[in-house]
C-alpha atoms as a PDB file:
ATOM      1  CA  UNK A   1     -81.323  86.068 -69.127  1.00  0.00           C
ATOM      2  CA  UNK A   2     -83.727  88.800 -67.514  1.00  0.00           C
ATOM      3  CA  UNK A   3     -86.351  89.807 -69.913  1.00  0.00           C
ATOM      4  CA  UNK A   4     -87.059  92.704 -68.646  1.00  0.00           C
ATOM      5  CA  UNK A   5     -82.986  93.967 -68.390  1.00  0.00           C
ATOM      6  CA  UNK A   6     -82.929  93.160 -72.435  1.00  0.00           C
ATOM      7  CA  UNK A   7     -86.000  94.710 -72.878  1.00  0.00           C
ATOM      8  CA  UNK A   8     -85.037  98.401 -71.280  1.00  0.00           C
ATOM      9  CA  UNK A   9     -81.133  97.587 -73.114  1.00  0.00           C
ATOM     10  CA  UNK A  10     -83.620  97.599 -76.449  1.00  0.00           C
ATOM     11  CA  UNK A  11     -85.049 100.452 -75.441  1.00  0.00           C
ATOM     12  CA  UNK A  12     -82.255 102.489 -74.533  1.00  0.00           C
ATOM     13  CA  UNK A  13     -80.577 101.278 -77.783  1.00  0.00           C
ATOM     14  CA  UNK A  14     -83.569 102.918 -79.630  1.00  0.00           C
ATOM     15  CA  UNK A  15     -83.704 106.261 -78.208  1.00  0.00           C
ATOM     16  CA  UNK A  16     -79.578 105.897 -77.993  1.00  0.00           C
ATOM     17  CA  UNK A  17     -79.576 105.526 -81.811  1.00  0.00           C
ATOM     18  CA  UNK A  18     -82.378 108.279 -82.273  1.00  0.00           C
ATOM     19  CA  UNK A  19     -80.963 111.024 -80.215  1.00  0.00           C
ATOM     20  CA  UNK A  20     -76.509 109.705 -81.102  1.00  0.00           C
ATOM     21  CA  UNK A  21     -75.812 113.643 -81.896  1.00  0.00           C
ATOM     22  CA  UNK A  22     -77.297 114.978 -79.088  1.00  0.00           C
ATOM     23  CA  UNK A  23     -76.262 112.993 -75.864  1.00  0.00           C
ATOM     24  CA  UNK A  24     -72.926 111.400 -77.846  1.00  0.00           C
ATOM     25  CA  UNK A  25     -70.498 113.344 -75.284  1.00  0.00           C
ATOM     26  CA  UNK A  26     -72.702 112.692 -72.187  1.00  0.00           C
ATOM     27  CA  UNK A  27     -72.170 110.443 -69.461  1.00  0.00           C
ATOM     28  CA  UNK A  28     -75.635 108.226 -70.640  1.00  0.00           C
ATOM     29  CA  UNK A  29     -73.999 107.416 -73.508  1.00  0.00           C
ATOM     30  CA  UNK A  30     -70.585 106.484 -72.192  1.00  0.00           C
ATOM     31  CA  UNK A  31     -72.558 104.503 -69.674  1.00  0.00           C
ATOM     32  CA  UNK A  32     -74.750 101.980 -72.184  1.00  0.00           C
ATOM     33  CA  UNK A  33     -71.813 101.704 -74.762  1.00  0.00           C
ATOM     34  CA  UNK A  34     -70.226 100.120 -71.666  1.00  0.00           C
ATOM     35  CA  UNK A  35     -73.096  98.043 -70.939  1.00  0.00           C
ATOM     36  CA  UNK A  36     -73.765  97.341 -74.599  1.00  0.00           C
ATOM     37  CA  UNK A  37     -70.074  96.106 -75.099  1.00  0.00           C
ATOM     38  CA  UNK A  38     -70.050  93.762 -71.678  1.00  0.00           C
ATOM     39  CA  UNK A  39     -73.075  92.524 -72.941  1.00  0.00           C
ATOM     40  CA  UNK A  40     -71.940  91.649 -76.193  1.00  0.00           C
ATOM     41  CA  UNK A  41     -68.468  90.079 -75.046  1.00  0.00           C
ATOM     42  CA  UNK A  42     -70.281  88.064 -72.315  1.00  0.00           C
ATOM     43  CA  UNK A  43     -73.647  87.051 -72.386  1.00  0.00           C
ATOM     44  CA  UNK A  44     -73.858  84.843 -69.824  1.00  0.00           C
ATOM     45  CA  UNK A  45     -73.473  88.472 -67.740  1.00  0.00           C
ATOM     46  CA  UNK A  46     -76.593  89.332 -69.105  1.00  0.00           C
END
């Protein structure tokens, strides 16, 4: 696994959690539920 790719998915998940009303219909958000869900069905990916 890449260290620093977790680390900026943790961060993103952060200010994705903190700011969920406000950029919940852009294309950011769309983007790292994608990445959080390919992540989390295959972790060797990661």
């Amino acid at each position: 696994m890449n260290i620093l790719l977790l680390f900026f998915l943790w961060k993103m998940n952060k200010y994705y959690t903190r700011n969920l009303v406000r950029i919940r219909s852009s294309k950011l958000s769309q983007l790292i539920n994608l990445v959080m869900r390919s992540c989390n069905s295959n972790l060797v990916a990661c």
